[in-house]
């Protein structure tokens, strides 16, 4: 808890307490902590003088924000149109099956978390999967294992 | 000579020096699409190769030139020869190409895409004469892939910021008039005349005004704005400054998707460079015009492309649209007059101010002047980012530029989830705001998704509706509940559980959602369903009556099958099958148990791509055995 408080206070230093800063603050908190935790929402509530429900209302509106801890590596499967017609949703199913988790969850060993995204904008190379900051084009269900291997 | 003039002189000199340089220049396309194709690894290889062989060379990372199907692209300019572009360069090829060219002054012809010289060079094709490039008119994308987007001097050497310089010499009204005369319309998709928007905002009462660049490119299947921001960020920023000057704004925002980290990174670099060059802050270029830009990262909500929702999001609220009027140009951000323009619109502005509206109007057709960028993707041979004059036919785009489809063409979706599927019979439709609307679709921001006979239009309609239903902000009932019901009906049809009455239900729901929704998201949401029902009703009927999916996509209606005559018994599919549905000893025809099969396609793909497998696994309809 102490640790969290220090981190959050550090984030608040870069912002004024204008409620218009709510989204950038949430983004920064997620970047530092990996997700939006309940104690973090309480801290933001004190800082911006907004109720916790208002903050949760905004955070849950946007697909970027997560309320569960993340794994060491994040897998993002593109579910855009170009990826869909080239098998994006089938890739997503394969990840869910291989990792034995559902979209938005994290594996038990905390190695991977899994999410879909509306479009990564690399449509010409569909279907596309992003692992951390690496983008893999022309993916296929038979390439999953070898693609995940380097990520420990 | 003032500081900016000095910078111009220096930039032009640096550019000339670079191009006449004795040492080779290596250009690598490292936009997001290039990276997806493996450009980062190529970069490592190139740099370590140069180091290992102690070769002196300039290494420049450039944006996307648009031929995405040839990524990664590496260009080399050396020995006084024109710049030569090499395509599909993996690390191994990068090393071979460098070795052959830099050490032996020779090249592998099979990897050459084209050269950029003005005169013929050897018997290599000119890049600009390639079938994909020749029909295009590149105005907005002029610099993409050719200059270093992280170097403001490169942009200035291409007459960058000369549009701003000219604008500041003109009165604000004269700038607005030039844009009005050019006939430029909003490239975000709605097509509202840009000059008119600026004029209303300029005349609106208020001391404080805001200028916003809408870079919330949310259409799945569209990446024009990302490519432009990654490849030539200064062009958009120059347009933003000109617009701000014209309407009288002193503060600006770029609202950009958080999913585009590279574009955000490059914008931040560009903004720092502008500050250092006196192009931002107080009294820009010695004028009375002062302006600052802030970047706001969107947090993932499709509806935030709608301008009132975008404003709510910048204000830190849930991105929910409100009723209009008042329009943002009268009462927008914090209740002040606000102009919101799309990335491409702003990217076009400097060219118009620099070259004049008469020059711009030579492109396009009456009422639809200029060019439009499109992301050409899906089942087309040459995928990529293109720019064509408005009034170009879809046929020309798909066949001449895109090279057509491998399997027979079925439809093209324009305008993303708000657009519609246009069938083969209407391929002579030209891309103008009006003609696409007449075909039941919309221009939209510029995604063109080509579908062949392997794509099921019912599945595509379900996909778009499902997307919209998830992205609906929930404020108004027709959109929130109506789209949910439409998805349920479409899911039922895809599952083979539909009945003919469902089509009438879909149509009547679509009409209600279209006419009773508050914002553009709901009003256009039924378009994919309405157009597919209009042009491909038979496919719906096949799903409902015959339980047959002609494209063999809808999973409840298909099964996987091993063709005994083709099976080599290589066991590749046995090893990849996650459920043990395929069995069989080596060298004997394998058996696929459809009751265990989950239709994950692993066997199909390994059988198709593995060298010793026989391409023996096929998908067939459950009904028509």
PDB file of N, CA and C in Angstrom, chain A residues 18-24 27 57-58 60-65 79-82 84-87 89-90 93 97-98 117-125 128 130 133 135-137 139-142, chain B residues 32-33 35-37 68 220-223 226 257-260 296-301 304 313-319 377-379 383 449 455 459 462-464 467 473 555 578 598 600-602 605-606:
ATOM      1  N   UNK A  18      -7.521  19.590 -12.156  1.00  0.00           N
ATOM      2  CA  UNK A  18      -8.624  19.831 -13.080  1.00  0.00           C
ATOM      3  C   UNK A  18      -9.240  18.480 -13.483  1.00  0.00           C
ATOM      4  N   UNK A  19     -10.567  18.307 -13.303  1.00  0.00           N
ATOM      5  CA  UNK A  19     -11.198  17.022 -13.636  1.00  0.00           C
ATOM      6  C   UNK A  19     -10.961  16.607 -15.096  1.00  0.00           C
ATOM      7  N   UNK A  20     -10.650  17.589 -15.954  1.00  0.00           N
ATOM      8  CA  UNK A  20     -10.337  17.284 -17.351  1.00  0.00           C
ATOM      9  C   UNK A  20      -9.103  16.403 -17.485  1.00  0.00           C
ATOM     10  N   UNK A  21      -8.318  16.291 -16.419  1.00  0.00           N
ATOM     11  CA  UNK A  21      -7.120  15.449 -16.459  1.00  0.00           C
ATOM     12  C   UNK A  21      -7.403  13.995 -16.094  1.00  0.00           C
ATOM     13  N   UNK A  22      -8.668  13.672 -15.867  1.00  0.00           N
ATOM     14  CA  UNK A  22      -8.984  12.320 -15.402  1.00  0.00           C
ATOM     15  C   UNK A  22      -8.443  11.229 -16.329  1.00  0.00           C
ATOM     16  N   UNK A  23      -8.709  11.370 -17.634  1.00  0.00           N
ATOM     17  CA  UNK A  23      -8.298  10.300 -18.554  1.00  0.00           C
ATOM     18  C   UNK A  23      -6.772  10.191 -18.636  1.00  0.00           C
ATOM     19  N   UNK A  24      -6.049  11.312 -18.822  1.00  0.00           N
ATOM     20  CA  UNK A  24      -4.581  11.180 -18.814  1.00  0.00           C
ATOM     21  C   UNK A  24      -4.047  10.588 -17.509  1.00  0.00           C
ATOM     22  N   UNK A  27      -4.619   6.914 -17.597  1.00  0.00           N
ATOM     23  CA  UNK A  27      -3.679   6.289 -18.527  1.00  0.00           C
ATOM     24  C   UNK A  27      -2.304   6.122 -17.893  1.00  0.00           C
ATOM     25  N   UNK A  57     -17.063   5.076 -13.718  1.00  0.00           N
ATOM     26  CA  UNK A  57     -17.941   5.267 -14.871  1.00  0.00           C
ATOM     27  C   UNK A  57     -17.160   5.657 -16.111  1.00  0.00           C
ATOM     28  N   UNK A  58     -16.230   6.580 -15.946  1.00  0.00           N
ATOM     29  CA  UNK A  58     -15.415   7.005 -17.085  1.00  0.00           C
ATOM     30  C   UNK A  58     -14.455   5.879 -17.489  1.00  0.00           C
ATOM     31  N   UNK A  60     -14.567   2.659 -17.058  1.00  0.00           N
ATOM     32  CA  UNK A  60     -15.155   1.456 -17.653  1.00  0.00           C
ATOM     33  C   UNK A  60     -15.769   1.748 -19.020  1.00  0.00           C
ATOM     34  N   UNK A  61     -15.936   3.032 -19.345  1.00  0.00           N
ATOM     35  CA  UNK A  61     -16.485   3.390 -20.659  1.00  0.00           C
ATOM     36  C   UNK A  61     -15.471   3.108 -21.759  1.00  0.00           C
ATOM     37  N   UNK A  62     -14.191   3.312 -21.449  1.00  0.00           N
ATOM     38  CA  UNK A  62     -13.141   3.186 -22.463  1.00  0.00           C
ATOM     39  C   UNK A  62     -12.488   1.815 -22.415  1.00  0.00           C
ATOM     40  N   UNK A  63     -12.312   1.224 -23.594  1.00  0.00           N
ATOM     41  CA  UNK A  63     -11.819  -0.159 -23.637  1.00  0.00           C
ATOM     42  C   UNK A  63     -10.359  -0.278 -23.220  1.00  0.00           C
ATOM     43  N   UNK A  64      -9.635   0.830 -23.189  1.00  0.00           N
ATOM     44  CA  UNK A  64      -8.211   0.764 -22.848  1.00  0.00           C
ATOM     45  C   UNK A  64      -7.970   0.358 -21.386  1.00  0.00           C
ATOM     46  N   UNK A  65      -8.926   0.706 -20.514  1.00  0.00           N
ATOM     47  CA  UNK A  65      -8.665   0.515 -19.083  1.00  0.00           C
ATOM     48  C   UNK A  65      -9.021  -0.882 -18.603  1.00  0.00           C
ATOM     49  N   UNK A  79      -8.860  -7.546 -33.966  1.00  0.00           N
ATOM     50  CA  UNK A  79     -10.155  -8.061 -34.418  1.00  0.00           C
ATOM     51  C   UNK A  79     -10.785  -7.099 -35.424  1.00  0.00           C
ATOM     52  N   UNK A  80      -9.938  -6.324 -36.109  1.00  0.00           N
ATOM     53  CA  UNK A  80     -10.425  -5.400 -37.136  1.00  0.00           C
ATOM     54  C   UNK A  80     -11.026  -6.140 -38.322  1.00  0.00           C
ATOM     55  N   UNK A  81     -11.615  -5.397 -39.238  1.00  0.00           N
ATOM     56  CA  UNK A  81     -12.324  -6.019 -40.361  1.00  0.00           C
ATOM     57  C   UNK A  81     -11.403  -6.865 -41.227  1.00  0.00           C
ATOM     58  N   UNK A  82     -10.257  -6.279 -41.592  1.00  0.00           N
ATOM     59  CA  UNK A  82      -9.345  -6.988 -42.479  1.00  0.00           C
ATOM     60  C   UNK A  82      -8.856  -8.261 -41.797  1.00  0.00           C
ATOM     61  N   UNK A  84     -10.533  -9.845 -39.447  1.00  0.00           N
ATOM     62  CA  UNK A  84     -11.680 -10.747 -39.319  1.00  0.00           C
ATOM     63  C   UNK A  84     -11.843 -11.611 -40.567  1.00  0.00           C
ATOM     64  N   UNK A  85     -11.787 -10.968 -41.759  1.00  0.00           N
ATOM     65  CA  UNK A  85     -11.986 -11.764 -42.973  1.00  0.00           C
ATOM     66  C   UNK A  85     -10.802 -12.689 -43.233  1.00  0.00           C
ATOM     67  N   UNK A  86      -9.682 -12.442 -42.563  1.00  0.00           N
ATOM     68  CA  UNK A  86      -8.552 -13.359 -42.713  1.00  0.00           C
ATOM     69  C   UNK A  86      -8.337 -14.221 -41.460  1.00  0.00           C
ATOM     70  N   UNK A  87      -9.350 -14.297 -40.591  1.00  0.00           N
ATOM     71  CA  UNK A  87      -9.289 -15.287 -39.504  1.00  0.00           C
ATOM     72  C   UNK A  87      -8.864 -14.782 -38.136  1.00  0.00           C
ATOM     73  N   UNK A  89     -10.649 -13.808 -35.500  1.00  0.00           N
ATOM     74  CA  UNK A  89     -11.369 -14.358 -34.347  1.00  0.00           C
ATOM     75  C   UNK A  89     -10.973 -15.805 -34.096  1.00  0.00           C
ATOM     76  N   UNK A  90     -10.566 -16.503 -35.155  1.00  0.00           N
ATOM     77  CA  UNK A  90     -10.109 -17.890 -34.986  1.00  0.00           C
ATOM     78  C   UNK A  90      -8.778 -17.894 -34.237  1.00  0.00           C
ATOM     79  N   UNK A  93      -9.533 -17.387 -30.546  1.00  0.00           N
ATOM     80  CA  UNK A  93      -9.975 -18.653 -29.936  1.00  0.00           C
ATOM     81  C   UNK A  93      -8.787 -19.561 -29.652  1.00  0.00           C
ATOM     82  N   UNK A  97      -7.622 -21.039 -26.097  1.00  0.00           N
ATOM     83  CA  UNK A  97      -7.533 -22.480 -25.882  1.00  0.00           C
ATOM     84  C   UNK A  97      -6.135 -22.860 -25.385  1.00  0.00           C
ATOM     85  N   UNK A  98      -5.113 -22.357 -26.077  1.00  0.00           N
ATOM     86  CA  UNK A  98      -3.742 -22.729 -25.720  1.00  0.00           C
ATOM     87  C   UNK A  98      -3.344 -22.221 -24.339  1.00  0.00           C
ATOM     88  N   UNK A 117      -8.377  -6.143 -29.731  1.00  0.00           N
ATOM     89  CA  UNK A 117      -8.381  -4.711 -30.004  1.00  0.00           C
ATOM     90  C   UNK A 117      -9.154  -4.498 -31.309  1.00  0.00           C
ATOM     91  N   UNK A 118      -9.851  -3.362 -31.396  1.00  0.00           N
ATOM     92  CA  UNK A 118     -10.703  -3.125 -32.559  1.00  0.00           C
ATOM     93  C   UNK A 118      -9.900  -3.049 -33.843  1.00  0.00           C
ATOM     94  N   UNK A 119      -8.724  -2.432 -33.814  1.00  0.00           N
ATOM     95  CA  UNK A 119      -7.897  -2.395 -35.012  1.00  0.00           C
ATOM     96  C   UNK A 119      -6.537  -1.816 -34.659  1.00  0.00           C
ATOM     97  N   UNK A 120      -5.471  -2.472 -35.107  1.00  0.00           N
ATOM     98  CA  UNK A 120      -4.123  -1.955 -34.861  1.00  0.00           C
ATOM     99  C   UNK A 120      -3.640  -1.112 -36.031  1.00  0.00           C
ATOM    100  N   UNK A 121      -4.400  -1.085 -37.106  1.00  0.00           N
ATOM    101  CA  UNK A 121      -4.028  -0.264 -38.257  1.00  0.00           C
ATOM    102  C   UNK A 121      -2.918  -0.855 -39.109  1.00  0.00           C
ATOM    103  N   UNK A 122      -2.731  -2.163 -39.040  1.00  0.00           N
ATOM    104  CA  UNK A 122      -1.744  -2.806 -39.924  1.00  0.00           C
ATOM    105  C   UNK A 122      -2.493  -3.743 -40.859  1.00  0.00           C
ATOM    106  N   UNK A 123      -3.626  -3.269 -41.368  1.00  0.00           N
ATOM    107  CA  UNK A 123      -4.606  -4.121 -42.039  1.00  0.00           C
ATOM    108  C   UNK A 123      -4.044  -4.854 -43.249  1.00  0.00           C
ATOM    109  N   UNK A 124      -3.007  -4.258 -43.860  1.00  0.00           N
ATOM    110  CA  UNK A 124      -2.476  -4.881 -45.062  1.00  0.00           C
ATOM    111  C   UNK A 124      -1.765  -6.189 -44.745  1.00  0.00           C
ATOM    112  N   UNK A 125      -1.436  -6.401 -43.460  1.00  0.00           N
ATOM    113  CA  UNK A 125      -0.700  -7.606 -43.080  1.00  0.00           C
ATOM    114  C   UNK A 125      -1.569  -8.544 -42.254  1.00  0.00           C
ATOM    115  N   UNK A 128      -3.228  -9.853 -37.661  1.00  0.00           N
ATOM    116  CA  UNK A 128      -2.120  -9.288 -36.911  1.00  0.00           C
ATOM    117  C   UNK A 128      -2.286  -9.551 -35.414  1.00  0.00           C
ATOM    118  N   UNK A 130      -0.286  -8.568 -31.600  1.00  0.00           N
ATOM    119  CA  UNK A 130       0.752  -7.781 -30.968  1.00  0.00           C
ATOM    120  C   UNK A 130       1.119  -8.432 -29.636  1.00  0.00           C
ATOM    121  N   UNK A 133       5.283  -4.896 -27.360  1.00  0.00           N
ATOM    122  CA  UNK A 133       5.293  -3.890 -28.420  1.00  0.00           C
ATOM    123  C   UNK A 133       5.674  -4.449 -29.778  1.00  0.00           C
ATOM    124  N   UNK A 135       4.885  -6.394 -33.201  1.00  0.00           N
ATOM    125  CA  UNK A 135       3.720  -6.706 -34.025  1.00  0.00           C
ATOM    126  C   UNK A 135       4.065  -7.859 -34.972  1.00  0.00           C
ATOM    127  N   UNK A 136       3.185  -8.845 -35.041  1.00  0.00           N
ATOM    128  CA  UNK A 136       3.385  -9.981 -35.938  1.00  0.00           C
ATOM    129  C   UNK A 136       2.297 -10.000 -36.995  1.00  0.00           C
ATOM    130  N   UNK A 137       2.709  -9.867 -38.270  1.00  0.00           N
ATOM    131  CA  UNK A 137       1.751  -9.875 -39.370  1.00  0.00           C
ATOM    132  C   UNK A 137       1.586 -11.266 -39.949  1.00  0.00           C
ATOM    133  N   UNK A 139      -0.326 -13.756 -39.346  1.00  0.00           N
ATOM    134  CA  UNK A 139      -0.297 -14.807 -38.336  1.00  0.00           C
ATOM    135  C   UNK A 139      -1.160 -15.989 -38.759  1.00  0.00           C
ATOM    136  N   UNK A 140      -0.885 -17.106 -38.107  1.00  0.00           N
ATOM    137  CA  UNK A 140      -1.658 -18.308 -38.383  1.00  0.00           C
ATOM    138  C   UNK A 140      -1.726 -19.132 -37.108  1.00  0.00           C
ATOM    139  N   UNK A 141      -2.772 -19.930 -36.952  1.00  0.00           N
ATOM    140  CA  UNK A 141      -2.913 -20.749 -35.744  1.00  0.00           C
ATOM    141  C   UNK A 141      -1.733 -21.696 -35.557  1.00  0.00           C
ATOM    142  N   UNK A 142      -1.088 -22.051 -36.650  1.00  0.00           N
ATOM    143  CA  UNK A 142       0.025 -23.001 -36.492  1.00  0.00           C
ATOM    144  C   UNK A 142       1.325 -22.300 -36.116  1.00  0.00           C
TER     145      UNK A 142
ATOM    146  N   UNK B  32       4.412   1.432 -38.636  1.00  0.00           N
ATOM    147  CA  UNK B  32       3.844   0.273 -37.928  1.00  0.00           C
ATOM    148  C   UNK B  32       3.681  -0.932 -38.841  1.00  0.00           C
ATOM    149  N   UNK B  33       3.267  -0.666 -40.097  1.00  0.00           N
ATOM    150  CA  UNK B  33       3.037  -1.780 -41.018  1.00  0.00           C
ATOM    151  C   UNK B  33       4.356  -2.447 -41.393  1.00  0.00           C
ATOM    152  N   UNK B  35       6.982  -2.504 -39.497  1.00  0.00           N
ATOM    153  CA  UNK B  35       7.397  -3.231 -38.295  1.00  0.00           C
ATOM    154  C   UNK B  35       6.667  -4.561 -38.169  1.00  0.00           C
ATOM    155  N   UNK B  36       5.370  -4.550 -38.532  1.00  0.00           N
ATOM    156  CA  UNK B  36       4.603  -5.789 -38.465  1.00  0.00           C
ATOM    157  C   UNK B  36       5.177  -6.821 -39.420  1.00  0.00           C
ATOM    158  N   UNK B  37       5.793  -6.338 -40.499  1.00  0.00           N
ATOM    159  CA  UNK B  37       6.354  -7.266 -41.479  1.00  0.00           C
ATOM    160  C   UNK B  37       7.798  -7.621 -41.137  1.00  0.00           C
ATOM    161  N   UNK B  68       2.158  -1.764 -49.141  1.00  0.00           N
ATOM    162  CA  UNK B  68       2.282  -2.586 -47.939  1.00  0.00           C
ATOM    163  C   UNK B  68       2.518  -4.065 -48.242  1.00  0.00           C
ATOM    164  N   UNK B 220     -12.387  -0.078 -38.014  1.00  0.00           N
ATOM    165  CA  UNK B 220     -11.502  -1.221 -38.179  1.00  0.00           C
ATOM    166  C   UNK B 220     -11.288  -1.437 -39.684  1.00  0.00           C
ATOM    167  N   UNK B 221     -10.056  -1.545 -40.096  1.00  0.00           N
ATOM    168  CA  UNK B 221      -9.775  -1.738 -41.521  1.00  0.00           C
ATOM    169  C   UNK B 221      -9.316  -0.461 -42.197  1.00  0.00           C
ATOM    170  N   UNK B 222      -9.069   0.592 -41.411  1.00  0.00           N
ATOM    171  CA  UNK B 222      -8.615   1.852 -41.995  1.00  0.00           C
ATOM    172  C   UNK B 222      -7.352   2.314 -41.275  1.00  0.00           C
ATOM    173  N   UNK B 223      -6.331   2.709 -42.047  1.00  0.00           N
ATOM    174  CA  UNK B 223      -5.092   3.143 -41.401  1.00  0.00           C
ATOM    175  C   UNK B 223      -4.450   4.314 -42.132  1.00  0.00           C
ATOM    176  N   UNK B 226      -3.076   6.965 -39.630  1.00  0.00           N
ATOM    177  CA  UNK B 226      -1.884   6.471 -38.942  1.00  0.00           C
ATOM    178  C   UNK B 226      -0.667   6.612 -39.851  1.00  0.00           C
ATOM    179  N   UNK B 257      -5.713   8.138 -31.163  1.00  0.00           N
ATOM    180  CA  UNK B 257      -5.889   6.825 -30.525  1.00  0.00           C
ATOM    181  C   UNK B 257      -4.624   6.383 -29.801  1.00  0.00           C
ATOM    182  N   UNK B 258      -4.798   5.855 -28.596  1.00  0.00           N
ATOM    183  CA  UNK B 258      -3.651   5.339 -27.847  1.00  0.00           C
ATOM    184  C   UNK B 258      -3.065   4.111 -28.536  1.00  0.00           C
ATOM    185  N   UNK B 259      -3.841   3.493 -29.439  1.00  0.00           N
ATOM    186  CA  UNK B 259      -3.354   2.297 -30.146  1.00  0.00           C
ATOM    187  C   UNK B 259      -2.295   2.638 -31.188  1.00  0.00           C
ATOM    188  N   UNK B 260      -2.022   3.938 -31.392  1.00  0.00           N
ATOM    189  CA  UNK B 260      -1.023   4.346 -32.383  1.00  0.00           C
ATOM    190  C   UNK B 260       0.209   4.940 -31.698  1.00  0.00           C
ATOM    191  N   UNK B 296      -3.820  14.708 -26.908  1.00  0.00           N
ATOM    192  CA  UNK B 296      -4.705  13.971 -26.000  1.00  0.00           C
ATOM    193  C   UNK B 296      -4.843  12.564 -26.543  1.00  0.00           C
ATOM    194  N   UNK B 297      -4.496  11.585 -25.727  1.00  0.00           N
ATOM    195  CA  UNK B 297      -4.623  10.210 -26.189  1.00  0.00           C
ATOM    196  C   UNK B 297      -6.015   9.679 -25.918  1.00  0.00           C
ATOM    197  N   UNK B 298      -6.638   9.190 -26.968  1.00  0.00           N
ATOM    198  CA  UNK B 298      -7.943   8.557 -26.811  1.00  0.00           C
ATOM    199  C   UNK B 298      -7.758   7.263 -26.036  1.00  0.00           C
ATOM    200  N   UNK B 299      -8.832   6.798 -25.395  1.00  0.00           N
ATOM    201  CA  UNK B 299      -8.668   5.630 -24.536  1.00  0.00           C
ATOM    202  C   UNK B 299      -9.430   4.423 -25.067  1.00  0.00           C
ATOM    203  N   UNK B 300      -9.718   4.448 -26.360  1.00  0.00           N
ATOM    204  CA  UNK B 300     -10.358   3.277 -26.948  1.00  0.00           C
ATOM    205  C   UNK B 300     -11.865   3.337 -26.891  1.00  0.00           C
ATOM    206  N   UNK B 301     -12.443   4.191 -27.709  1.00  0.00           N
ATOM    207  CA  UNK B 301     -13.899   4.227 -27.845  1.00  0.00           C
ATOM    208  C   UNK B 301     -14.197   4.739 -29.251  1.00  0.00           C
ATOM    209  N   UNK B 304     -15.915   8.085 -30.041  1.00  0.00           N
ATOM    210  CA  UNK B 304     -15.198   9.349 -29.845  1.00  0.00           C
ATOM    211  C   UNK B 304     -14.741   9.987 -31.155  1.00  0.00           C
ATOM    212  N   UNK B 313     -14.758  13.655 -24.303  1.00  0.00           N
ATOM    213  CA  UNK B 313     -13.613  12.853 -23.901  1.00  0.00           C
ATOM    214  C   UNK B 313     -12.414  13.744 -23.530  1.00  0.00           C
ATOM    215  N   UNK B 314     -12.178  14.808 -24.305  1.00  0.00           N
ATOM    216  CA  UNK B 314     -11.080  15.731 -23.963  1.00  0.00           C
ATOM    217  C   UNK B 314     -11.360  16.394 -22.617  1.00  0.00           C
ATOM    218  N   UNK B 315     -12.647  16.621 -22.326  1.00  0.00           N
ATOM    219  CA  UNK B 315     -13.004  17.245 -21.056  1.00  0.00           C
ATOM    220  C   UNK B 315     -12.927  16.270 -19.889  1.00  0.00           C
ATOM    221  N   UNK B 316     -12.553  15.022 -20.171  1.00  0.00           N
ATOM    222  CA  UNK B 316     -12.365  14.044 -19.104  1.00  0.00           C
ATOM    223  C   UNK B 316     -13.619  13.257 -18.761  1.00  0.00           C
ATOM    224  N   UNK B 317     -14.619  13.349 -19.651  1.00  0.00           N
ATOM    225  CA  UNK B 317     -15.879  12.641 -19.351  1.00  0.00           C
ATOM    226  C   UNK B 317     -16.003  11.385 -20.204  1.00  0.00           C
ATOM    227  N   UNK B 318     -17.106  10.657 -19.977  1.00  0.00           N
ATOM    228  CA  UNK B 318     -17.418   9.535 -20.863  1.00  0.00           C
ATOM    229  C   UNK B 318     -17.700  10.106 -22.236  1.00  0.00           C
ATOM    230  N   UNK B 319     -17.196   9.438 -23.273  1.00  0.00           N
ATOM    231  CA  UNK B 319     -17.349   9.961 -24.630  1.00  0.00           C
ATOM    232  C   UNK B 319     -18.731   9.715 -25.196  1.00  0.00           C
ATOM    233  N   UNK B 377      -7.480  -3.006 -48.508  1.00  0.00           N
ATOM    234  CA  UNK B 377      -7.123  -4.240 -47.795  1.00  0.00           C
ATOM    235  C   UNK B 377      -8.138  -5.350 -48.054  1.00  0.00           C
ATOM    236  N   UNK B 378      -7.927  -6.469 -47.425  1.00  0.00           N
ATOM    237  CA  UNK B 378      -8.813  -7.608 -47.612  1.00  0.00           C
ATOM    238  C   UNK B 378      -8.256  -8.533 -48.679  1.00  0.00           C
ATOM    239  N   UNK B 379      -9.141  -9.110 -49.470  1.00  0.00           N
ATOM    240  CA  UNK B 379      -8.728 -10.156 -50.406  1.00  0.00           C
ATOM    241  C   UNK B 379      -8.279  -9.597 -51.754  1.00  0.00           C
ATOM    242  N   UNK B 383      -2.219  -5.036 -51.500  1.00  0.00           N
ATOM    243  CA  UNK B 383      -2.801  -4.264 -50.413  1.00  0.00           C
ATOM    244  C   UNK B 383      -1.918  -3.059 -50.123  1.00  0.00           C
ATOM    245  N   UNK B 449     -12.426  -2.474 -47.992  1.00  0.00           N
ATOM    246  CA  UNK B 449     -12.147  -3.868 -47.688  1.00  0.00           C
ATOM    247  C   UNK B 449     -12.738  -4.738 -48.784  1.00  0.00           C
ATOM    248  N   UNK B 455     -15.447 -14.927 -48.719  1.00  0.00           N
ATOM    249  CA  UNK B 455     -15.960 -14.107 -47.628  1.00  0.00           C
ATOM    250  C   UNK B 455     -17.482 -14.219 -47.610  1.00  0.00           C
ATOM    251  N   UNK B 459     -21.850 -13.104 -42.553  1.00  0.00           N
ATOM    252  CA  UNK B 459     -20.884 -13.077 -41.458  1.00  0.00           C
ATOM    253  C   UNK B 459     -20.285 -11.675 -41.301  1.00  0.00           C
ATOM    254  N   UNK B 462     -22.801  -9.448 -39.687  1.00  0.00           N
ATOM    255  CA  UNK B 462     -22.845  -9.787 -38.260  1.00  0.00           C
ATOM    256  C   UNK B 462     -21.642  -9.183 -37.532  1.00  0.00           C
ATOM    257  N   UNK B 463     -20.465  -9.277 -38.169  1.00  0.00           N
ATOM    258  CA  UNK B 463     -19.247  -8.740 -37.577  1.00  0.00           C
ATOM    259  C   UNK B 463     -19.369  -7.231 -37.310  1.00  0.00           C
ATOM    260  N   UNK B 464     -19.820  -6.488 -38.327  1.00  0.00           N
ATOM    261  CA  UNK B 464     -19.929  -5.030 -38.174  1.00  0.00           C
ATOM    262  C   UNK B 464     -20.957  -4.650 -37.114  1.00  0.00           C
ATOM    263  N   UNK B 467     -19.647  -5.255 -33.743  1.00  0.00           N
ATOM    264  CA  UNK B 467     -18.692  -4.190 -33.400  1.00  0.00           C
ATOM    265  C   UNK B 467     -19.438  -2.948 -32.913  1.00  0.00           C
ATOM    266  N   UNK B 473     -22.550   3.808 -27.230  1.00  0.00           N
ATOM    267  CA  UNK B 473     -22.275   4.411 -25.924  1.00  0.00           C
ATOM    268  C   UNK B 473     -23.400   4.155 -24.939  1.00  0.00           C
ATOM    269  N   UNK B 555     -19.499 -21.276 -39.186  1.00  0.00           N
ATOM    270  CA  UNK B 555     -18.943 -22.528 -38.682  1.00  0.00           C
ATOM    271  C   UNK B 555     -19.973 -23.594 -38.333  1.00  0.00           C
ATOM    272  N   UNK B 578      -5.608 -29.745 -31.882  1.00  0.00           N
ATOM    273  CA  UNK B 578      -5.646 -29.591 -30.419  1.00  0.00           C
ATOM    274  C   UNK B 578      -6.607 -30.549 -29.721  1.00  0.00           C
ATOM    275  N   UNK B 598     -13.111 -29.001 -33.689  1.00  0.00           N
ATOM    276  CA  UNK B 598     -13.618 -27.689 -33.266  1.00  0.00           C
ATOM    277  C   UNK B 598     -13.426 -26.622 -34.356  1.00  0.00           C
ATOM    278  N   UNK B 600     -10.776 -25.310 -35.917  1.00  0.00           N
ATOM    279  CA  UNK B 600      -9.811 -24.258 -35.585  1.00  0.00           C
ATOM    280  C   UNK B 600      -8.897 -23.930 -36.762  1.00  0.00           C
ATOM    281  N   UNK B 601      -8.936 -24.687 -37.810  1.00  0.00           N
ATOM    282  CA  UNK B 601      -8.183 -24.464 -39.052  1.00  0.00           C
ATOM    283  C   UNK B 601      -6.705 -24.856 -38.980  1.00  0.00           C
ATOM    284  N   UNK B 602      -6.243 -25.359 -37.834  1.00  0.00           N
ATOM    285  CA  UNK B 602      -4.812 -25.665 -37.726  1.00  0.00           C
ATOM    286  C   UNK B 602      -4.414 -26.701 -38.774  1.00  0.00           C
ATOM    287  N   UNK B 605      -4.366 -25.278 -42.358  1.00  0.00           N
ATOM    288  CA  UNK B 605      -3.233 -24.412 -42.684  1.00  0.00           C
ATOM    289  C   UNK B 605      -1.935 -25.196 -42.817  1.00  0.00           C
ATOM    290  N   UNK B 606      -1.715 -26.160 -41.923  1.00  0.00           N
ATOM    291  CA  UNK B 606      -0.455 -26.914 -42.014  1.00  0.00           C
ATOM    292  C   UNK B 606      -0.465 -27.768 -43.278  1.00  0.00           C
TER     293      UNK B 606
END
